Amino acid sequence: MKLAEALQERADLKVKIDDLSGRLMRNALVQEGEKPVEDPQALLVALDAAIDRLAVLIANINLTNDRTVVDGRTITQIIAQKDCEGTRLVAYRQLIRSASASTDRARGAEIRIRPTVDVAALQKEADRIAKRIRLLDNTLQATNWSTELMERDDAASGSGAAS
C-alpha cells in the first residue's frame, strides 16, 4: 500500500468513526417497548474495529514519515515545515489585512491613521511563503504516491501484549 492510500484510508476511517458514533447516540435510548433502529452492540463492534484499524494506520504512517528521507529531510520534517509556513502565512495575511484597513475621516482635521509596516513588502513576502507551501505540498504529494507504507512489527507495536 502506498503512503497516499493509507492517508486516504485514515481520512475515511475518521469519517466512519464519526458516523458510527452519531448512529450510536441516536440508538442509545428508545421508548419502552420499542427497539432501536440499529443494534447498538453491532455498532460498538464496528466502532471498535474502525478505531483499532485507525490506530494501526496512524502508527504505520508515523513510522513511514519518520523513516522516509526526501532531499535530506524526513517527511515528518517536511510536514512540520509546511505547517509552520502555514502559520506564518496566516499571521502575515492578518497583519496585511489590519495594516491595509482604511479609516474614513469625516473632516480633514481628524487624526490620520497610517500603517506602521510596509504593506507591499509584506504582501510580496506572503506570496513567497505561499509559494514555499505549494512546493512543500507538491513534494509531499509526490512522495506519498511513490512511498510504500512501512508496517510496524507486532512485537514493537505492542499489539501482541495483553491489555
Backbone as a chain_set.jsonl record, in Angstrom:
{"seq": "MKLAEALQERADLKVKIDDLSGRLMRNALVQEGEKPVEDPQALLVALDAAIDRLAVLIANINLTNDRTVVDGRTITQIIAQKDCEGTRLVAYRQLIRSASASTDRARGAEIRIRPTVDVAALQKEADRIAKRIRLLDNTLQATNWSTELMERDDAASGSGAAS", "coords": {"N": [[0.855, -1.172, 0.0], [0.551, 2.205, -0.828], [1.785, 5.195, 0.728], [0.108, 7.404, 0.342], [-2.351, 6.16, -0.119], [-2.807, 5.041, 2.37], [-3.106, 7.376, 3.845], [-5.463, 8.333, 2.725], [-7.201, 6.28, 3.489], [-7.051, 6.629, 6.253], [-8.324, 9.126, 6.535], [-10.878, 8.423, 5.607], [-11.571, 6.554, 7.583], [-11.77, 8.199, 9.829], [-14.062, 9.677, 9.192], [-15.891, 7.572, 9.093], [-15.797, 6.697, 11.765], [-16.825, 8.939, 13.095], [-19.405, 8.872, 12.004], [-20.367, 6.363, 12.91], [-20.298, 6.849, 15.661], [-22.224, 8.871, 15.895], [-24.484, 7.449, 15.035], [-24.613, 5.566, 17.077], [-25.272, 7.248, 19.244], [-27.819, 8.072, 18.44], [-29.185, 5.728, 18.742], [-29.053, 5.024, 21.346], [-31.026, 5.376, 23.257], [-34.391, 4.364, 23.644], [-37.955, 4.405, 23.422], [-39.831, 2.76, 25.916], [-40.599, -0.584, 25.221], [-40.111, -0.33, 22.546], [-37.84, -0.954, 19.793], [-34.408, -0.236, 19.027], [-33.421, 1.477, 16.008], [-31.048, 0.591, 14.9], [-28.778, -1.972, 15.958], [-27.178, -1.341, 18.902], [-25.004, -2.786, 19.988], [-23.825, -4.045, 17.781], [-23.069, -1.779, 16.399], [-21.184, -0.773, 18.198], [-19.218, -2.776, 18.014], [-18.418, -2.419, 15.358], [-17.489, 0.214, 15.557], [-15.327, -0.088, 17.383], [-13.661, -1.756, 15.829], [-13.057, -0.066, 13.676], [-11.687, 1.993, 15.017], [-9.52, 0.541, 16.034], [-8.263, -0.196, 13.606], [-7.63, 2.349, 12.679], [-5.727, 3.11, 14.59], [-3.596, 1.382, 13.959], [-3.027, 2.231, 11.35], [-2.276, 4.951, 11.815], [0.043, 4.59, 13.366], [1.682, 3.248, 11.491], [1.793, 5.149, 9.423], [3.064, 7.265, 10.755], [5.52, 6.019, 11.345], [6.486, 5.572, 8.745], [6.636, 8.234, 7.823], [8.599, 9.192, 9.513], [10.842, 7.728, 8.828], [11.305, 7.979, 6.122], [13.265, 9.646, 3.842], [13.593, 12.629, 2.067], [15.267, 14.617, -0.111], [17.204, 15.076, 1.888], [15.722, 15.45, 4.189], [13.318, 14.218, 6.543], [9.98, 12.998, 5.944], [8.38, 13.778, 8.063], [9.759, 16.054, 8.978], [9.403, 17.72, 6.763], [6.625, 18.002, 6.737], [6.309, 19.329, 9.186], [7.656, 21.718, 8.606], [6.029, 22.693, 6.54], [3.58, 23.039, 7.931], [4.353, 25.007, 9.789], [5.066, 27.084, 8.054], [2.545, 27.581, 7.046], [1.298, 28.619, 9.324], [2.844, 30.909, 9.605], [2.116, 32.235, 7.248], [-0.62, 32.768, 7.684], [-0.408, 34.598, 9.82], [1.026, 36.699, 8.567], [-0.835, 37.432, 6.587], [-2.961, 38.307, 8.171], [-1.765, 40.513, 9.402], [-1.271, 42.09, 7.146], [-3.911, 42.556, 6.306], [-4.871, 43.987, 8.519], [-3.154, 46.23, 8.53], [-3.854, 47.323, 6.144], [-6.369, 48.251, 6.396], [-8.818, 50.647, 5.856], [-9.433, 53.835, 7.193], [-12.042, 55.903, 7.57], [-12.364, 59.403, 7.32], [-14.241, 62.06, 8.503], [-13.755, 64.755, 8.412], [-11.07, 66.892, 7.388], [-9.51, 67.641, 9.515], [-9.402, 65.639, 11.338], [-7.724, 62.966, 13.11], [-5.171, 61.229, 11.441], [-4.739, 57.911, 10.404], [-2.102, 55.699, 9.986], [-0.354, 52.994, 8.405], [2.094, 50.994, 10.149], [3.84, 49.364, 8.993], [5.394, 48.123, 5.968], [3.201, 47.488, 3.681], [3.142, 46.552, 1.012], [5.625, 45.261, 0.772], [5.289, 43.29, 2.703], [3.206, 41.873, 1.509], [4.497, 40.834, -0.736], [6.287, 39.119, 0.563], [4.456, 37.402, 1.773], [3.43, 36.209, -0.501], [5.715, 34.811, -1.326], [5.973, 33.023, 0.796], [3.586, 31.557, 0.487], [4.173, 30.325, -1.943], [6.329, 28.692, -1.16], [4.949, 26.949, 0.506], [3.265, 25.697, -1.367], [5.204, 24.364, -2.931], [6.348, 22.65, -1.023], [4.078, 21.126, -0.457], [3.688, 19.932, -2.965], [5.994, 18.321, -3.058], [5.452, 16.621, -0.897], [3.061, 15.361, -1.795], [3.951, 14.011, -4.123], [5.832, 12.327, -2.969], [4.211, 10.852, -1.21], [2.742, 9.299, -3.009], [4.687, 7.722, -4.105], [5.899, 6.264, -2.179], [6.129, 3.336, -0.283], [4.018, 2.174, 2.299], [5.282, 1.707, 5.48], [5.315, -0.957, 7.832], [4.741, -1.529, 11.22], [6.236, -4.009, 13.238], [4.56, -6.628, 15.061], [5.627, -7.101, 17.634], [7.034, -4.773, 18.233], [5.04, -2.848, 18.178], [3.376, -3.498, 20.196], [0.958, -4.741, 19.933], [0.6, -7.379, 20.38], [0.61, -7.734, 23.047], [-1.02, -8.29, 26.194], [-3.864, -6.451, 27.332]], "CA": [[0.0, 0.0, 0.0], [1.286, 3.465, -0.87], [1.516, 6.1, 1.838], [-1.064, 8.217, -0.015], [-3.542, 5.335, 0.075], [-3.006, 4.945, 3.819], [-3.629, 8.667, 4.28], [-6.867, 8.368, 2.315], [-7.941, 5.364, 4.358], [-7.134, 7.277, 7.565], [-9.376, 10.142, 6.445], [-12.154, 7.7, 5.513], [-11.866, 5.966, 8.885], [-12.218, 9.263, 10.732], [-15.458, 9.95, 8.83], [-16.668, 6.396, 9.51], [-15.871, 6.705, 13.229], [-17.789, 9.986, 13.443], [-20.722, 8.381, 11.614], [-20.754, 5.303, 13.847], [-20.547, 7.479, 16.951], [-23.534, 9.525, 15.791], [-25.517, 6.403, 14.978], [-24.717, 5.024, 18.437], [-26.008, 8.215, 20.067], [-29.226, 8.059, 18.033], [-29.801, 4.448, 19.106], [-28.732, 4.746, 22.75], [-32.259, 5.396, 24.045], [-35.642, 4.147, 22.922], [-39.14, 4.363, 24.269], [-40.087, 1.429, 26.453], [-41.371, -1.429, 24.329], [-39.628, -0.138, 21.175], [-36.488, -1.43, 19.502], [-33.628, 0.775, 18.314], [-33.356, 1.292, 14.561], [-29.859, -0.228, 14.681], [-28.302, -2.65, 17.158], [-26.042, -0.629, 19.478], [-23.855, -3.676, 20.178], [-23.19, -4.198, 16.467], [-22.419, -0.501, 16.113], [-19.986, -0.71, 19.044], [-18.217, -3.674, 17.418], [-17.907, -1.737, 14.162], [-16.719, 1.373, 16.026], [-14.055, -0.577, 17.924], [-12.845, -2.247, 14.718], [-12.574, 1.101, 12.927], [-10.692, 2.676, 15.852], [-8.32, -0.315, 16.046], [-7.609, -0.052, 12.297], [-7.067, 3.698, 12.658], [-4.51, 3.106, 15.412], [-2.547, 0.724, 13.176], [-2.673, 3.13, 10.248], [-1.547, 6.104, 12.332], [1.388, 4.143, 13.742], [2.431, 2.961, 10.265], [2.018, 6.418, 8.73], [4.098, 7.983, 11.507], [6.773, 5.302, 11.126], [6.906, 5.856, 7.37], [7.009, 9.648, 7.755], [9.831, 9.413, 10.266], [11.975, 6.997, 8.246], [11.461, 8.278, 4.697], [14.054, 10.864, 3.655], [13.458, 13.272, 0.761], [16.15, 15.792, -0.177], [17.906, 15.264, 3.151], [14.79, 15.664, 5.306], [12.262, 13.216, 6.658], [8.634, 13.507, 5.65], [7.945, 14.451, 9.286], [10.338, 17.397, 8.984], [8.768, 18.499, 5.697], [5.274, 18.327, 7.222], [6.462, 20.353, 10.225], [7.991, 22.975, 7.94], [4.822, 23.156, 5.828], [2.631, 23.515, 8.939], [4.854, 26.274, 10.338], [4.924, 28.09, 6.995], [1.124, 27.922, 7.022], [1.071, 29.506, 10.471], [3.484, 32.176, 9.256], [1.305, 32.872, 6.204], [-1.829, 33.304, 8.327], [-0.013, 35.79, 10.584], [1.343, 37.76, 7.61], [-2.064, 37.901, 5.946], [-3.717, 39.07, 9.156], [-1.084, 41.795, 9.54], [-1.542, 42.847, 5.913], [-5.316, 42.977, 6.356], [-5.002, 45.013, 9.551], [-2.434, 47.436, 8.11], [-4.494, 47.844, 4.932], [-7.722, 48.71, 6.713], [-8.987, 52.087, 5.664], [-10.205, 54.53, 8.22], [-12.679, 57.067, 6.951], [-12.367, 60.637, 8.109], [-15.338, 62.943, 8.111], [-13.19, 66.085, 8.156], [-9.618, 66.9, 7.207], [-8.822, 67.936, 10.775], [-9.368, 64.455, 12.203], [-6.448, 62.257, 13.195], [-4.934, 60.295, 10.333], [-4.204, 56.614, 10.811], [-1.173, 55.218, 8.977], [0.256, 51.692, 8.742], [3.454, 51.039, 10.697], [4.622, 48.377, 8.24], [5.345, 48.249, 4.514], [2.206, 46.51, 3.263], [3.544, 45.964, -0.268], [6.724, 44.318, 1.044], [4.688, 42.155, 3.411], [2.44, 41.095, 0.538], [5.476, 40.066, -1.53], [6.779, 38.032, 1.411], [3.343, 36.452, 1.908], [3.398, 35.453, -1.764], [6.85, 33.873, -1.294], [5.612, 31.978, 1.771], [2.564, 30.72, -0.155], [4.863, 29.508, -2.944], [7.075, 27.647, -0.435], [3.956, 25.971, 0.958], [2.861, 24.914, -2.553], [6.311, 23.478, -3.303], [6.417, 21.6, 0.004], [2.926, 20.259, -0.667], [3.981, 19.132, -4.159], [6.972, 17.311, -2.65], [4.745, 15.64, -0.063], [2.136, 14.581, -2.624], [4.734, 13.096, -4.969], [6.433, 11.322, -2.081], [3.143, 9.992, -0.702], [2.328, 8.356, -4.047], [5.806, 6.875, -4.531], [6.453, 5.618, -0.992], [5.369, 2.225, 0.302], [3.741, 2.298, 3.718], [6.034, 0.787, 6.339], [4.461, -1.529, 8.874], [5.387, -1.878, 12.49], [6.051, -5.417, 13.558], [3.677, -6.771, 16.225], [6.376, -7.021, 18.896], [7.386, -3.371, 18.501], [3.847, -2.017, 18.358], [2.686, -3.868, 21.435], [-0.389, -5.263, 19.693], [0.512, -8.746, 20.856], [0.593, -7.743, 24.513], [-2.342, -8.266, 26.834], [-4.179, -5.137, 27.889]], "C": [[0.904, 1.239, 0.0], [0.873, 4.325, 0.322], [0.27, 6.936, 1.564], [-2.358, 7.433, 0.193], [-3.858, 5.193, 1.563], [-3.574, 6.249, 4.373], [-5.104, 8.816, 3.906], [-7.712, 7.463, 3.207], [-8.103, 5.96, 5.758], [-8.254, 8.318, 7.575], [-10.758, 9.483, 6.389], [-12.558, 7.105, 6.857], [-12.351, 7.019, 9.874], [-13.674, 9.621, 10.457], [-16.344, 8.801, 9.311], [-16.855, 6.372, 11.028], [-16.862, 7.763, 13.699], [-19.215, 9.523, 13.145], [-21.216, 7.327, 12.6], [-21.09, 5.88, 15.216], [-21.911, 8.163, 16.957], [-24.674, 8.524, 15.778], [-25.706, 5.759, 16.347], [-25.531, 5.961, 19.324], [-27.495, 8.202, 19.73], [-29.945, 6.782, 18.455], [-29.55, 4.073, 20.564], [-29.98, 4.679, 23.622], [-33.444, 5.135, 23.128], [-36.783, 4.17, 23.927], [-39.356, 2.921, 24.706], [-40.991, 0.661, 25.504], [-40.959, -1.304, 22.87], [-38.233, -0.735, 21.037], [-35.723, -0.315, 18.805], [-33.609, 0.456, 16.817], [-32.168, 0.4, 14.198], [-29.416, -0.816, 16.012], [-27.071, -1.933, 17.709], [-24.802, -1.52, 19.671], [-23.103, -3.889, 18.867], [-22.461, -2.916, 16.082], [-21.144, -0.338, 16.933], [-18.863, -1.58, 18.49], [-17.587, -3.005, 16.199], [-17.06, -0.529, 14.546], [-15.354, 0.941, 16.542], [-13.124, -1.056, 16.817], [-12.258, -1.079, 13.924], [-11.493, 1.842, 13.708], [-9.4, 1.861, 15.91], [-7.559, -0.209, 14.736], [-6.951, 1.324, 12.187], [-5.762, 3.76, 13.448], [-3.341, 2.483, 14.658], [-2.078, 1.641, 12.053], [-1.85, 4.317, 10.726], [-0.116, 5.719, 12.693], [2.243, 3.904, 12.497], [2.736, 4.228, 9.465], [3.13, 7.193, 9.429], [5.469, 7.343, 11.326], [7.335, 5.63, 9.746], [7.376, 7.302, 7.25], [8.34, 9.918, 8.437], [11.049, 8.772, 9.615], [12.216, 7.287, 6.765], [12.131, 9.637, 4.543], [13.913, 11.345, 2.211], [14.323, 14.53, 0.798], [16.777, 16.11, 1.181], [17.026, 15.508, 4.364], [13.774, 14.547, 5.346], [10.935, 13.852, 6.269], [8.106, 14.268, 6.866], [8.481, 15.878, 9.331], [9.701, 18.286, 7.918], [7.362, 18.918, 6.117], [5.344, 19.431, 8.268], [6.777, 21.709, 9.597], [6.765, 23.546, 7.233], [3.797, 23.717, 6.813], [3.062, 24.867, 9.501], [4.776, 27.393, 9.307], [3.465, 28.512, 6.868], [0.762, 28.866, 8.151], [1.645, 30.886, 10.189], [2.624, 32.946, 8.241], [0.027, 33.488, 6.792], [-1.498, 34.595, 9.079], [0.294, 36.963, 9.65], [0.07, 38.316, 6.977], [-2.932, 38.704, 6.909], [-3.101, 40.451, 9.348], [-1.355, 42.672, 8.323], [-2.959, 43.39, 5.93], [-5.499, 44.119, 7.365], [-4.348, 46.324, 9.113], [-3.062, 48.079, 6.88], [-5.873, 48.418, 5.198], [-7.803, 50.217, 6.548], [-9.796, 52.658, 6.818], [-10.743, 55.794, 7.578], [-12.627, 58.255, 7.902], [-13.488, 61.53, 7.587], [-14.814, 64.33, 7.745], [-11.671, 65.968, 8.046], [-8.857, 67.115, 8.493], [-8.732, 66.721, 11.691], [-8.003, 63.785, 12.132], [-6.346, 61.252, 12.062], [-4.281, 59.033, 10.882], [-3.34, 56.095, 9.668], [-0.621, 53.844, 9.391], [1.685, 51.88, 9.263], [4.378, 50.069, 9.979], [4.456, 48.636, 6.749], [4.442, 47.135, 3.971], [2.62, 45.815, 1.97], [4.661, 44.931, -0.067], [6.203, 43.085, 1.772], [3.906, 41.267, 2.458], [3.373, 40.25, -0.324], [6.017, 38.89, -0.725], [5.687, 36.977, 1.608], [3.233, 35.598, 0.647], [4.532, 34.436, -1.816], [6.57, 32.712, -0.336], [4.603, 31.02, 1.148], [3.204, 29.809, -1.206], [5.651, 28.388, -2.271], [6.119, 26.553, 0.03], [3.524, 25.091, -0.211], [3.95, 23.924, -2.946], [6.478, 22.342, -2.296], [5.272, 20.615, -0.175], [3.135, 19.374, -1.892], [4.957, 18.01, -3.831], [6.298, 16.221, -1.837], [3.83, 14.761, -0.9], [2.887, 13.571, -3.484], [5.328, 11.973, -4.132], [5.38, 10.347, -1.575], [2.732, 8.934, -1.727], [3.456, 7.445, -4.512], [6.405, 6.071, -3.378], [5.535, 4.507, -0.497], [5.201, 2.458, 1.796], [4.554, 1.259, 4.477], [5.093, 0.282, 7.422], [5.29, -1.875, 10.089], [5.218, -3.373, 12.698], [5.263, -5.508, 14.869], [4.4, -6.618, 17.539], [6.68, -5.573, 19.242], [6.169, -2.524, 18.795], [3.092, -2.347, 19.631], [1.331, -4.468, 21.21], [-0.533, -6.703, 20.159], [0.421, -8.845, 22.361], [-0.835, -7.706, 25.03], [-2.613, -6.89, 27.399], [-5.073, -5.256, 29.08]], "O": [[1.89, 1.304, 0.734], [-0.232, 4.2, 0.849], [-0.54, 7.151, 2.466], [-3.356, 7.999, 0.638], [-5.02, 5.22, 1.967], [-4.423, 6.232, 5.265], [-5.895, 9.358, 4.677], [-8.805, 7.839, 3.628], [-9.157, 5.82, 6.378], [-9.04, 8.379, 8.52], [-11.694, 9.937, 7.048], [-13.73, 7.14, 7.233], [-13.251, 6.753, 10.671], [-14.441, 9.845, 11.393], [-17.417, 9.03, 9.868], [-17.941, 6.064, 11.519], [-17.655, 7.509, 14.606], [-20.125, 9.755, 13.94], [-22.352, 7.394, 13.069], [-22.05, 5.453, 15.857], [-22.664, 8.043, 17.923], [-25.701, 8.725, 16.426], [-26.831, 5.442, 16.735], [-26.392, 5.505, 20.078], [-28.337, 8.307, 20.622], [-31.174, 6.754, 18.52], [-29.804, 2.938, 20.97], [-29.98, 3.98, 24.635], [-33.496, 5.615, 21.995], [-36.584, 3.978, 25.126], [-39.094, 1.983, 23.953], [-42.01, 1.174, 25.041], [-41.41, -2.089, 22.036], [-37.542, -0.987, 22.025], [-36.317, 0.472, 18.069], [-33.762, -0.698, 16.418], [-32.264, -0.44, 13.303], [-29.65, -0.228, 17.068], [-26.027, -1.916, 17.057], [-23.675, -1.047, 19.531], [-21.872, -3.909, 18.854], [-21.372, -2.958, 15.511], [-20.141, 0.172, 16.434], [-17.7, -1.179, 18.494], [-16.368, -3.025, 16.031], [-16.026, -0.275, 13.928], [-14.337, 1.534, 16.183], [-11.923, -0.789, 16.861], [-11.087, -1.111, 13.545], [-10.494, 2.271, 13.131], [-8.308, 2.424, 15.843], [-6.33, -0.139, 14.745], [-5.844, 1.446, 11.662], [-4.801, 4.395, 13.013], [-2.223, 2.995, 14.711], [-0.878, 1.806, 11.834], [-0.837, 4.656, 10.114], [0.827, 6.439, 12.363], [3.403, 4.314, 12.455], [3.82, 4.359, 8.896], [4.032, 7.717, 8.776], [6.468, 8.045, 11.172], [8.52, 5.929, 9.605], [8.411, 7.565, 6.637], [9.114, 10.767, 7.996], [12.173, 9.226, 9.827], [13.237, 6.874, 6.216], [11.637, 10.647, 5.043], [14.087, 10.578, 1.264], [14.126, 15.402, 1.645], [16.869, 17.273, 1.573], [17.537, 15.748, 5.458], [13.408, 13.991, 4.311], [10.786, 15.074, 6.266], [7.451, 15.298, 6.709], [7.752, 16.806, 9.681], [9.486, 19.475, 8.151], [6.953, 20.055, 5.88], [4.538, 20.362, 8.248], [6.226, 22.73, 10.01], [6.495, 24.744, 7.318], [3.205, 24.765, 6.554], [2.238, 25.766, 9.67], [4.455, 28.531, 9.651], [3.181, 29.681, 6.608], [-0.002, 29.811, 7.953], [1.022, 31.904, 10.492], [2.434, 34.156, 8.367], [-0.353, 34.602, 6.431], [-2.235, 35.576, 8.98], [-0.128, 38.09, 9.908], [-0.084, 39.531, 6.847], [-3.57, 39.676, 6.504], [-3.818, 41.446, 9.446], [-1.637, 43.862, 8.461], [-3.184, 44.555, 5.605], [-6.198, 45.094, 7.089], [-4.917, 47.399, 9.3], [-2.826, 49.256, 6.605], [-6.479, 49.011, 4.307], [-6.956, 50.959, 7.044], [-10.718, 52.026, 7.335], [-9.986, 56.642, 7.105], [-12.82, 58.126, 9.111], [-13.646, 61.719, 6.381], [-15.366, 64.998, 6.871], [-11.076, 65.026, 8.571], [-7.668, 66.803, 8.562], [-8.052, 66.771, 12.717], [-7.23, 64.018, 11.202], [-7.292, 60.525, 11.761], [-3.383, 59.095, 11.722], [-3.781, 56.051, 8.519], [-0.444, 53.57, 10.578], [2.387, 52.809, 8.863], [5.558, 49.962, 10.313], [3.5, 49.283, 6.321], [4.869, 45.99, 3.823], [2.461, 44.6, 1.85], [4.637, 43.857, -0.668], [6.628, 41.965, 1.488], [3.937, 40.042, 2.582], [3.079, 39.09, -0.61], [6.187, 37.794, -1.259], [5.978, 35.78, 1.607], [2.97, 34.398, 0.727], [4.339, 33.319, -2.296], [6.894, 31.562, -0.63], [4.749, 29.804, 1.267], [2.815, 28.649, -1.34], [5.646, 27.255, -2.753], [6.442, 25.368, -0.044], [3.428, 23.872, -0.066], [3.655, 22.771, -3.261], [6.723, 21.199, -2.682], [5.467, 19.405, -0.058], [2.795, 18.191, -1.864], [4.773, 16.876, -4.273], [6.542, 15.034, -2.057], [3.821, 13.542, -0.731], [2.498, 12.406, -3.561], [5.326, 10.811, -4.54], [5.628, 9.142, -1.518], [2.41, 7.804, -1.36], [3.207, 6.486, -5.244], [7.324, 5.28, -3.588], [4.334, 4.704, -0.315], [6.134, 2.888, 2.474], [4.517, 0.072, 4.152], [4.194, 0.994, 7.869], [6.383, -2.434, 9.993], [4.174, -3.937, 12.369], [5.292, -4.587, 15.684], [3.842, -6.056, 18.482], [6.597, -5.18, 20.406], [6.248, -1.579, 19.58], [2.263, -1.562, 20.091], [0.596, -4.696, 22.171], [-1.648, -7.199, 20.319], [0.179, -9.926, 22.899], [-1.734, -7.163, 24.389], [-1.7, -6.227, 27.891], [-5.442, -4.246, 29.678]]}, "num_chains": 1, "name": "protein.A"}
